[in-house]
CSV table of C-alpha atoms in Angstrom, one decimal:
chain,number,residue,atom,x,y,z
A,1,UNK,CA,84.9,107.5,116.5
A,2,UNK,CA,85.2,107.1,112.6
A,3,UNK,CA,88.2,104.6,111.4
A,4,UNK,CA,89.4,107.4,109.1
A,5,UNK,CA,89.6,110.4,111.6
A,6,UNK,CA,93.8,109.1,112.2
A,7,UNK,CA,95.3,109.7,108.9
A,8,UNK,CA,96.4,113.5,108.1
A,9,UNK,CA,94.5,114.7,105.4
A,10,UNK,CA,91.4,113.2,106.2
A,11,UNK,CA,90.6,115.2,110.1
A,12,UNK,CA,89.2,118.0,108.1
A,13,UNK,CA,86.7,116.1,106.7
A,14,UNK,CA,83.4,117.4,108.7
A,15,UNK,CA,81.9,114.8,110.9
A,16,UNK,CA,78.4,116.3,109.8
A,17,UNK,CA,78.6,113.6,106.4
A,18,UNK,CA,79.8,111.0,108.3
A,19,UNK,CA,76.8,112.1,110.8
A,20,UNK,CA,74.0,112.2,107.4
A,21,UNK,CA,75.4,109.2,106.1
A,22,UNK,CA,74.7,106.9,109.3
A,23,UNK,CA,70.9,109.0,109.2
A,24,UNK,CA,70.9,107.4,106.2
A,25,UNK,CA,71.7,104.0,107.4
A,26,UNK,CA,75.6,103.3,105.9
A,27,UNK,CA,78.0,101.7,107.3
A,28,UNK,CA,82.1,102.3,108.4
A,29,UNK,CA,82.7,100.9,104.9
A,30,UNK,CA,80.3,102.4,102.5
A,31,UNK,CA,81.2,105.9,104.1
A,32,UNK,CA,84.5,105.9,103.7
A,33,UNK,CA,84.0,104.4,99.7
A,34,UNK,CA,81.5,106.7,99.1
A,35,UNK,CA,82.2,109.8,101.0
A,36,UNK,CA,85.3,110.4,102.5
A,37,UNK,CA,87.7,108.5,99.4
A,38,UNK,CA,86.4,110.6,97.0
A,39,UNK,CA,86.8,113.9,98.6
A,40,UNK,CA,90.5,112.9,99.3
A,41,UNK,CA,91.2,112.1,95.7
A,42,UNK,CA,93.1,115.4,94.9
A,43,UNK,CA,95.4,115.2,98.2
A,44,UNK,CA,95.4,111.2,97.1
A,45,UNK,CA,96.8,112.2,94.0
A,46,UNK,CA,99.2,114.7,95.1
A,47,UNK,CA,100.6,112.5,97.1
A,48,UNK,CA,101.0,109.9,94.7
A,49,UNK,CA,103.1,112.2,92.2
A,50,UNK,CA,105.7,113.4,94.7
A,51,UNK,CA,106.3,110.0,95.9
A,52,UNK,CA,106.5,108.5,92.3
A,53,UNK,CA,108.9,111.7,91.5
A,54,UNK,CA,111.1,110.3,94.8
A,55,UNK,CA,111.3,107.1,93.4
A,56,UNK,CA,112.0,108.1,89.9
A,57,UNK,CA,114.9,111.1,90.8
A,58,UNK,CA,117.3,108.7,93.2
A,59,UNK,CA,120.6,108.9,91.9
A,60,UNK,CA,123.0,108.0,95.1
A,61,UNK,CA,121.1,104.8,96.6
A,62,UNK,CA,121.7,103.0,93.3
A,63,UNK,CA,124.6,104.1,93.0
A,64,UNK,CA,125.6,102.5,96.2
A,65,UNK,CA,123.9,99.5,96.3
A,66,UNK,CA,123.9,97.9,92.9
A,67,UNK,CA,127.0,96.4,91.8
A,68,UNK,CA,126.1,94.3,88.4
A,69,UNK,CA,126.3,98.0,85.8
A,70,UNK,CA,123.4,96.4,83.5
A,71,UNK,CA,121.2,97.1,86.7
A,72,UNK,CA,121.7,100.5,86.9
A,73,UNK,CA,118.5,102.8,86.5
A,74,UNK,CA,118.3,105.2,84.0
A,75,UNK,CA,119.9,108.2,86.6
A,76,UNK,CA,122.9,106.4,86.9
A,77,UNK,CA,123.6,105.9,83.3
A,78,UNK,CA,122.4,109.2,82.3
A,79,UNK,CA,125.1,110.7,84.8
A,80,UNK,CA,127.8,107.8,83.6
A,81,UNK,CA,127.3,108.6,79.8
A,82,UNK,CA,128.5,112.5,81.1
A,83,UNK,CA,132.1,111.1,81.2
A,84,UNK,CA,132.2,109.4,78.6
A,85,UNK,CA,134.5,111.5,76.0
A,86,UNK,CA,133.5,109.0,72.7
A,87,UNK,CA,129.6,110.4,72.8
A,88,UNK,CA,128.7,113.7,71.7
A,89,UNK,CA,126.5,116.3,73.3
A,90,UNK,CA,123.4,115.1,71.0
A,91,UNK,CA,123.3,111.4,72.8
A,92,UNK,CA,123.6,113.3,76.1
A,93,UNK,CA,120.8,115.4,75.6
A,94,UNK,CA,118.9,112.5,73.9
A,95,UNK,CA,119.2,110.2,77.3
A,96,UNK,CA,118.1,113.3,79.2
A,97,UNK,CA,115.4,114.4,77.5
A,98,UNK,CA,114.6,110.1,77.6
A,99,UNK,CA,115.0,110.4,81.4
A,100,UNK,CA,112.5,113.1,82.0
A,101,UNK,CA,109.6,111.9,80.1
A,102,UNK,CA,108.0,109.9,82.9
A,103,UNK,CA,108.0,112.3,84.9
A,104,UNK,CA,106.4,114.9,82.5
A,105,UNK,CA,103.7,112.9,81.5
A,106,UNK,CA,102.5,112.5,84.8
């Protein structure tokens, strides 16, 4: 039973190249580098952005959990600079637009 055949994304995966591939005299390792890795890559990737996207958009964990304000992420002083009366709409937007291009670029 292949090593890989456990993790979600990777059952449907036919075991006919895995099958060719030991014809062919590879091993557990080179299959998985060679075959089954690469035709993951797009789910790989997928996966990668929504979890990076996660990380990046928490707002209420920091919130709660640091104390020291010159730790704060960039969520939490984006949303602290909204009550602040002295800054004008222009440095609001500026921080936002700051805030969001992480996660357009990826």
């Amino acid at each position: 039973m292949p090593i890989y055949i456990l993790t979600g994304f990777m059952k449907r995966i036919p075991l006919a190249l895995e099958e060719q591939a030991r014809v062919d005299g590879a091993g557990d390792l080179r299959i998985f580098l060679r075959i089954v890795l690469p035709l993951c890559k797009p789910a790989l990737g997928t996966c990668a952005v929504f979890g990076f996207l996660m990380i990046w958009d928490q707002y209420l964990l920091p919130l709660l959990v640091i104390q020291t304000p010159s730790m704060n992420p960039l969520t939490v002083v984006v949303t602290s600079l909204q009550s602040s009366q002295e800054l004008g709409d222009g440095v609001r937007l500026a921080a936002a637009a700051i805030l969001m291009v992480p996660s357009v670029l990826l």
